[in-house]
Coordinates of C-alpha atoms in Angstrom, one line a residue:
M1 CA 11.7 6.0 26.0
T2 CA 9.6 8.3 28.3
L3 CA 7.4 10.8 26.5
N4 CA 9.4 13.7 25.2
P5 CA 7.3 16.6 23.7
G6 CA 9.9 17.6 21.3
L7 CA 10.3 14.0 19.9
L8 CA 6.5 13.9 19.7
A9 CA 6.4 17.1 17.5
L10 CA 9.1 15.6 15.3
A11 CA 7.2 12.4 15.0
I12 CA 4.0 14.3 14.0
G13 CA 6.1 15.9 11.2
A14 CA 7.4 12.5 10.2
F15 CA 3.8 11.1 10.2
G16 CA 2.7 13.9 7.8
I17 CA 5.7 13.4 5.5
G18 CA 5.0 9.7 5.4
V19 CA 1.3 10.2 4.5
T20 CA 2.2 12.6 1.7
E21 CA 4.9 10.4 0.3
F22 CA 2.9 7.1 0.1
A23 CA -0.8 8.1 0.0
P24 CA -0.8 8.8 -3.8
M25 CA 0.0 5.2 -4.4
G26 CA -3.6 4.4 -3.4
L27 CA -5.0 7.4 -5.1
L28 CA -3.4 6.9 -8.6
P29 CA -6.5 5.6 -10.3
I30 CA -8.7 8.4 -8.9
I31 CA -6.2 11.1 -9.8
A32 CA -5.5 9.7 -13.3
N33 CA -9.2 9.6 -14.0
D34 CA -10.0 13.0 -12.7
L35 CA -7.1 14.7 -14.4
G36 CA -7.4 12.7 -17.7
V37 CA -4.0 11.2 -17.6
S38 CA -2.8 7.6 -17.8
I39 CA -1.7 5.5 -14.8
P40 CA 2.0 5.7 -15.8
S41 CA 1.8 9.5 -16.1
A42 CA 0.1 9.6 -12.6
G43 CA 2.9 7.4 -11.4
L44 CA 5.3 10.2 -12.1
L45 CA 3.8 11.9 -9.1
I46 CA 5.6 9.3 -7.0
S47 CA 8.8 9.0 -8.9
A48 CA 9.1 12.8 -9.1
Y49 CA 8.7 13.1 -5.4
A50 CA 11.5 10.6 -4.8
L51 CA 13.7 12.4 -7.2
G52 CA 12.9 15.8 -5.5
V53 CA 14.0 14.1 -2.1
V54 CA 17.3 13.0 -3.5
I55 CA 18.0 16.6 -5.0
G56 CA 16.4 18.6 -2.2
A57 CA 18.2 17.0 0.7
P58 CA 21.6 18.3 0.0
L59 CA 20.4 21.5 -1.6
M60 CA 18.2 22.6 1.4
T61 CA 20.8 21.5 3.9
L62 CA 23.7 23.3 2.3
T63 CA 21.7 26.6 1.9
T64 CA 20.3 26.6 5.5
G65 CA 23.3 25.8 7.5
R66 CA 23.3 29.1 9.5
V67 CA 19.5 29.0 10.2
P68 CA 18.6 28.1 13.9
R69 CA 17.5 24.6 14.0
R70 CA 14.0 25.2 15.4
T71 CA 13.4 27.9 12.9
L72 CA 14.6 25.7 10.1
L73 CA 12.3 22.8 11.0
I74 CA 9.4 25.1 11.2
A75 CA 10.2 26.5 7.9
L76 CA 10.6 23.1 6.3
A77 CA 7.1 22.1 7.7
G78 CA 5.9 25.3 6.0
I79 CA 7.2 24.1 2.7
F80 CA 5.4 20.9 3.3
T81 CA 2.2 22.7 4.1
A82 CA 2.4 25.0 1.1
G83 CA 3.1 22.0 -1.3
N84 CA 0.1 20.1 -0.1
L85 CA -2.1 23.2 -0.2
L86 CA -1.0 23.7 -3.8
A87 CA -1.8 20.0 -4.5
A88 CA -5.2 20.5 -3.0
L89 CA -5.9 23.4 -5.2
S90 CA -4.5 21.9 -8.4
E91 CA -6.8 22.0 -11.4
G92 CA -4.4 20.2 -13.8
Y93 CA -1.8 17.6 -13.9
G94 CA 1.2 20.1 -14.4
M95 CA 0.2 22.0 -11.3
L96 CA -0.1 18.8 -9.3
L97 CA 3.3 17.6 -10.4
A98 CA 4.9 20.9 -9.4
A99 CA 3.2 20.7 -6.0
R100 CA 4.6 17.3 -5.4
I101 CA 8.2 18.4 -6.4
L102 CA 7.8 21.5 -4.0
T103 CA 6.6 19.2 -1.2
S104 CA 9.5 16.8 -1.6
F105 CA 12.1 19.5 -1.0
N106 CA 11.4 19.5 2.7
H107 CA 11.7 15.7 3.1
G108 CA 15.4 14.9 3.3
A109 CA 16.3 18.1 5.2
F110 CA 13.4 17.6 7.8
F111 CA 14.4 14.0 8.6
G112 CA 18.2 14.8 8.4
V113 CA 18.1 17.9 10.7
G114 CA 15.3 16.3 12.7
S115 CA 17.5 13.3 13.4
I116 CA 20.3 15.5 14.9
V117 CA 17.8 17.5 16.9
A118 CA 16.1 14.4 18.2
A119 CA 19.5 13.0 19.3
S120 CA 20.3 16.3 21.0
L121 CA 17.2 16.1 23.1
V122 CA 18.3 12.9 25.0
P123 CA 21.4 11.6 26.7
P124 CA 24.2 10.1 24.4
Q125 CA 23.3 6.6 25.3
R126 CA 19.8 7.0 24.1
Q127 CA 20.3 8.8 20.8
A128 CA 19.3 5.9 18.5
G129 CA 16.0 5.5 20.5
A130 CA 15.4 9.2 19.9
V131 CA 15.9 8.9 16.2
A132 CA 13.6 5.8 16.2
A133 CA 11.0 7.8 18.1
M134 CA 10.9 10.4 15.4
F135 CA 10.7 7.8 12.6
M136 CA 7.9 6.1 14.5
G137 CA 5.7 8.7 12.9
L138 CA 6.7 7.5 9.5
T139 CA 5.9 3.9 10.2
I140 CA 2.5 4.8 11.9
A141 CA 1.8 6.7 8.7
N142 CA 1.9 3.5 6.7
V143 CA -0.4 1.8 9.2
V144 CA -3.0 4.5 9.8
G145 CA -2.4 7.6 7.7
V146 CA -2.1 6.2 4.2
P147 CA -5.3 4.0 4.5
L148 CA -7.2 6.9 6.0
A149 CA -6.0 9.2 3.1
T150 CA -7.0 6.6 0.6
W151 CA -10.4 6.3 2.1
A152 CA -10.8 10.1 2.1
G153 CA -9.7 10.2 -1.6
E154 CA -12.3 7.5 -2.5
H155 CA -15.2 9.1 -0.7
L156 CA -14.5 12.8 -0.7
G157 CA -12.1 13.1 -3.7
W158 CA -8.4 13.1 -3.9
R159 CA -8.1 16.8 -3.1
A160 CA -9.7 16.2 0.3
A161 CA -6.7 14.0 1.2
F162 CA -4.2 16.7 0.4
W163 CA -6.3 19.3 2.4
G164 CA -6.1 16.9 5.3
I165 CA -2.3 16.4 4.9
A166 CA -1.8 20.3 4.7
A167 CA -3.7 20.5 8.1
L168 CA -1.1 18.1 9.5
G169 CA 1.6 20.5 8.3
V170 CA 0.0 23.3 10.3
V171 CA -0.2 21.1 13.4
T172 CA 3.5 20.2 13.0
M173 CA 4.5 23.9 12.8
A174 CA 2.6 24.7 16.0
A175 CA 3.9 21.6 17.8
L176 CA 7.6 22.3 16.8
R177 CA 7.2 26.0 18.0
L178 CA 5.7 25.0 21.3
T179 CA 7.9 22.0 22.3
L180 CA 11.4 22.5 20.9
P181 CA 13.8 24.8 22.7
P182 CA 15.5 27.6 20.8
L183 CA 18.2 25.7 19.0
P184 CA 21.0 27.8 17.4
A185 CA 22.7 26.9 14.2
P186 CA 26.0 25.1 14.5
K187 CA 28.7 27.6 15.1
D188 CA 31.1 25.9 12.5
A189 CA 28.4 25.4 9.9
R190 CA 30.3 25.7 6.7
V191 CA 29.5 24.4 3.2
M192 CA 33.1 23.1 2.6
T193 CA 33.2 21.4 6.0
E194 CA 30.0 19.6 5.4
L195 CA 31.1 18.5 1.9
R196 CA 34.5 17.3 3.2
A197 CA 32.7 15.3 5.9
L198 CA 30.4 13.8 3.2
G199 CA 33.4 12.7 1.2
R200 CA 35.0 10.6 3.9
G201 CA 35.3 6.9 3.2
A202 CA 33.4 6.0 6.4
V203 CA 30.5 8.3 5.5
L204 CA 30.3 7.1 1.9
G205 CA 30.4 3.5 3.1
A206 CA 27.6 4.2 5.5
L207 CA 25.5 5.9 2.8
A208 CA 26.2 3.0 0.4
L209 CA 25.0 0.5 3.1
T210 CA 21.7 2.6 3.4
V211 CA 21.2 2.3 -0.3
I212 CA 21.8 -1.5 -0.2
A213 CA 19.6 -2.1 2.8
S214 CA 16.8 0.0 1.4
S215 CA 17.1 -1.8 -2.0
A216 CA 16.7 -5.2 -0.2
M217 CA 13.4 -4.1 1.2
F218 CA 11.9 -2.5 -1.9
T219 CA 13.0 -5.2 -4.4
V220 CA 10.2 -7.2 -3.0
F221 CA 7.7 -4.7 -1.3
T222 CA 7.2 -2.8 -4.6
Y223 CA 5.7 -6.0 -6.1
I224 CA 4.0 -7.3 -3.0
A225 CA 0.5 -7.0 -4.2
P226 CA 1.0 -8.9 -7.4
I227 CA 3.1 -11.5 -5.6
L228 CA 0.3 -12.1 -3.1
R229 CA -2.3 -12.1 -5.9
D230 CA -0.6 -14.5 -8.3
A231 CA 1.8 -16.5 -6.2
T232 CA -0.2 -16.8 -3.0
N233 CA -3.6 -16.7 -4.8
A234 CA -4.7 -14.1 -2.2
S235 CA -7.9 -12.2 -2.2
P236 CA -8.0 -8.3 -2.2
V237 CA -9.0 -8.4 1.4
F238 CA -6.0 -10.7 2.4
I239 CA -3.7 -8.4 0.4
T240 CA -5.0 -5.4 2.4
A241 CA -4.6 -7.3 5.6
M242 CA -1.0 -8.1 4.7
L243 CA -0.2 -4.5 4.0
F244 CA -1.5 -3.6 7.4
T245 CA 0.4 -6.5 9.0
Y246 CA 3.6 -5.3 7.3
G247 CA 3.0 -1.8 8.5
V248 CA 2.6 -3.1 12.1
G249 CA 5.9 -5.0 11.6
L250 CA 7.6 -1.8 10.4
T251 CA 6.4 0.0 13.6
L252 CA 7.7 -2.7 15.9
G253 CA 10.9 -3.1 14.0
N254 CA 11.7 0.7 14.2
W255 CA 11.2 0.5 18.0
L256 CA 13.4 -2.6 18.4
G257 CA 16.0 -1.1 16.0
G258 CA 16.3 2.0 18.2
R259 CA 16.5 0.1 21.5
F260 CA 19.2 -2.3 20.3
A261 CA 21.2 0.2 18.3
D262 CA 21.6 2.2 21.6
R263 CA 23.6 -0.8 22.8
S264 CA 25.5 -1.6 19.5
V265 CA 24.9 -0.1 16.1
D266 CA 27.1 -2.8 14.3
R267 CA 25.6 -5.8 16.1
T268 CA 22.1 -4.6 15.5
L269 CA 22.8 -4.2 11.7
I270 CA 24.4 -7.7 11.6
A271 CA 21.5 -9.4 13.3
T272 CA 18.9 -7.4 11.4
L273 CA 20.5 -8.0 7.9
A274 CA 20.9 -11.7 8.7
S275 CA 17.3 -12.0 9.7
L276 CA 16.1 -10.0 6.7
T277 CA 18.1 -12.4 4.4
A278 CA 16.7 -15.5 6.1
V279 CA 13.1 -14.2 6.0
L280 CA 13.3 -13.3 2.3
I281 CA 14.7 -16.7 1.5
A282 CA 12.0 -18.4 3.5
F283 CA 9.4 -16.1 1.6
A284 CA 10.7 -17.2 -1.8
L285 CA 10.3 -20.9 -0.9
L286 CA 6.9 -20.6 0.9
M287 CA 5.1 -17.7 -0.7
G288 CA 2.5 -20.1 -2.0
Q289 CA 1.2 -20.8 1.5
A290 CA -1.0 -18.0 2.8
A291 CA -0.7 -18.7 6.6
V292 CA 3.1 -19.0 6.4
S293 CA 3.4 -15.9 4.2
A294 CA 1.4 -13.9 6.8
V295 CA 4.0 -14.7 9.5
L296 CA 6.9 -14.1 7.2
I297 CA 5.5 -10.6 6.0
F298 CA 5.2 -9.6 9.7
L299 CA 8.7 -10.7 10.4
W300 CA 10.0 -9.0 7.1
G301 CA 8.3 -5.8 8.3
I302 CA 10.2 -6.0 11.6
A303 CA 13.6 -6.7 10.0
S304 CA 13.1 -4.0 7.3
F305 CA 12.6 -1.1 9.6
A306 CA 14.8 -2.3 12.5
L307 CA 17.6 -1.2 10.0
V308 CA 16.5 2.4 9.9
P309 CA 17.7 3.8 13.3
P310 CA 21.1 2.1 13.3
L311 CA 21.7 3.2 9.6
Q312 CA 20.8 6.8 10.4
V313 CA 23.0 6.8 13.6
R314 CA 25.9 5.2 11.7
V315 CA 26.0 8.0 9.2
M316 CA 25.7 10.7 11.9
S317 CA 28.5 9.2 13.8
A318 CA 30.8 8.9 10.8
A319 CA 30.3 12.6 10.2
S320 CA 30.0 13.6 13.8
D321 CA 31.8 16.9 13.4
A322 CA 29.6 18.0 10.5
P323 CA 26.6 15.7 10.5
N324 CA 23.9 17.9 8.9
L325 CA 24.6 17.3 5.2
A326 CA 25.4 13.5 5.7
S327 CA 22.2 13.0 7.8
A328 CA 20.1 14.6 5.1
V329 CA 21.8 12.9 2.2
N330 CA 21.2 9.5 4.0
I331 CA 17.4 10.2 3.7
G332 CA 18.1 10.6 0.0
A333 CA 20.0 7.3 0.0
F334 CA 16.9 5.6 1.4
N335 CA 14.9 7.0 -1.6
L336 CA 17.7 6.0 -4.0
G337 CA 17.5 2.5 -2.6
N338 CA 13.8 2.5 -3.1
A339 CA 14.3 3.2 -6.8
A340 CA 17.0 0.7 -7.2
G341 CA 15.1 -2.1 -5.4
A342 CA 12.1 -1.4 -7.6
A343 CA 14.3 -1.5 -10.7
L344 CA 16.0 -4.8 -9.6
G345 CA 12.6 -6.5 -8.8
G346 CA 11.2 -5.3 -12.1
G347 CA 14.2 -6.6 -14.0
V348 CA 13.8 -10.0 -12.4
I349 CA 10.1 -10.1 -13.4
A350 CA 10.9 -8.9 -16.9
M351 CA 13.4 -11.8 -17.3
G352 CA 10.5 -14.2 -16.6
W353 CA 12.2 -15.7 -13.6
G354 CA 9.1 -15.7 -11.5
Y355 CA 8.1 -14.0 -8.1
P356 CA 10.2 -16.4 -5.9
A357 CA 13.3 -15.0 -7.8
V358 CA 12.2 -11.5 -6.7
A359 CA 12.4 -12.5 -3.0
L360 CA 15.8 -14.2 -3.6
A361 CA 17.1 -11.0 -5.3
G362 CA 16.1 -9.1 -2.2
A363 CA 17.8 -11.7 0.0
A364 CA 20.9 -11.5 -2.1
T365 CA 21.0 -7.7 -1.7
S366 CA 20.6 -8.0 2.0
A367 CA 23.3 -10.6 2.1
I368 CA 25.6 -8.1 0.4
G369 CA 24.9 -5.6 3.1
L370 CA 25.6 -8.1 5.8
V371 CA 29.0 -9.0 4.3
A372 CA 29.8 -5.3 4.1
V373 CA 29.1 -4.7 7.8
L374 CA 31.0 -7.9 8.9
A375 CA 33.9 -6.9 6.7
G376 CA 33.9 -3.3 8.2
T377 CA 33.7 -4.5 11.8
R378 CA 36.6 -7.0 11.3
R379 CA 38.7 -4.3 9.7
I380 CA 38.1 -1.9 12.6
A381 CA 38.8 -4.8 15.1
G382 CA 42.0 -5.5 13.3
R383 CA 43.1 -1.8 13.6
T384 CA 42.3 -1.6 17.3
S385 CA 43.7 -5.0 18.4
P386 CA 47.2 -5.2 19.9
A387 CA 49.9 -6.4 17.6
A388 CA 50.6 -10.0 17.7
P389 CA 53.9 -11.0 19.4
Q390 CA 56.9 -11.4 17.1
R391 CA 58.6 -14.8 17.1
G392 CA 62.3 -14.9 17.1

């Protein structure tokens, strides 16, 4: 896709959100030590953010339906900036937790509305690619932004990381104002219309598929560090290299997912879910071999994020006459899948079944999603095919 200034501005916002969501994972020991709290308590800074996304996505979308889209996106970036400024100024754990919850409220609405705006900036046949271009900022955040924020936190203090993220928010607001055209609010933006669209079977099915696909990814990714440490006998340097490799795979997968989803959303989902299932099964069998694991982790990253553009476009299409709420709720569905996957993987570990079983649990979840897509496409094909001739 050729350079589009508006898409670039949206990608900058996605980059900032990605950094603020995931950077605290690398800063937890530093934050816990500085604020005098336990690691589990510091971990609530991450889970509270995820909960805020799930709640904030529909709340912010429903209460801002009549706000012009460019104005809304700038305001959401303002919430993001204010939340990170509050985090940088936090003197205690309670203030930092409140800052994280405030910051999270922009997340779902920004990605939800941003996806619709991104799609409106390009011809209809390139909408999935436009959504992928915006989400590219999120994947690059995992490759570049999060390690940089972790480095800043280790050498300059964790507050420095949040100061830097807040600066990204200011850049995002300026970029959105300078590059996006004036975008009026949808003329038929009504709460009940959005809620009715959200309640359709096709929309609910698309949202459920997002939860399943995200769960398949995070069932394993949540525990990738201990898996590599204990099952692969990897060094800390190798683990860091694999996280980077996975992030590169996410970025490539996001791009591929956008390109192929512009041709066919369903075929892209089928191929990607099948690939993800196969890769996770192979990882379960071969995770003890470092070289093979490195290749599989890269392929796993590609398959994981190649799902994102078609999943987002699928929800937007299913609620095409009132897509704002459904698009935002789908971002919450990704986060719900994150939590469900982490719980599933943790449950497998708690049962004592071993790390290969964690990968198999992720593969089984992906296979469930594959079956659901196949069943849905066959059902639609059955409805649209001509009736079979009757025999006398």
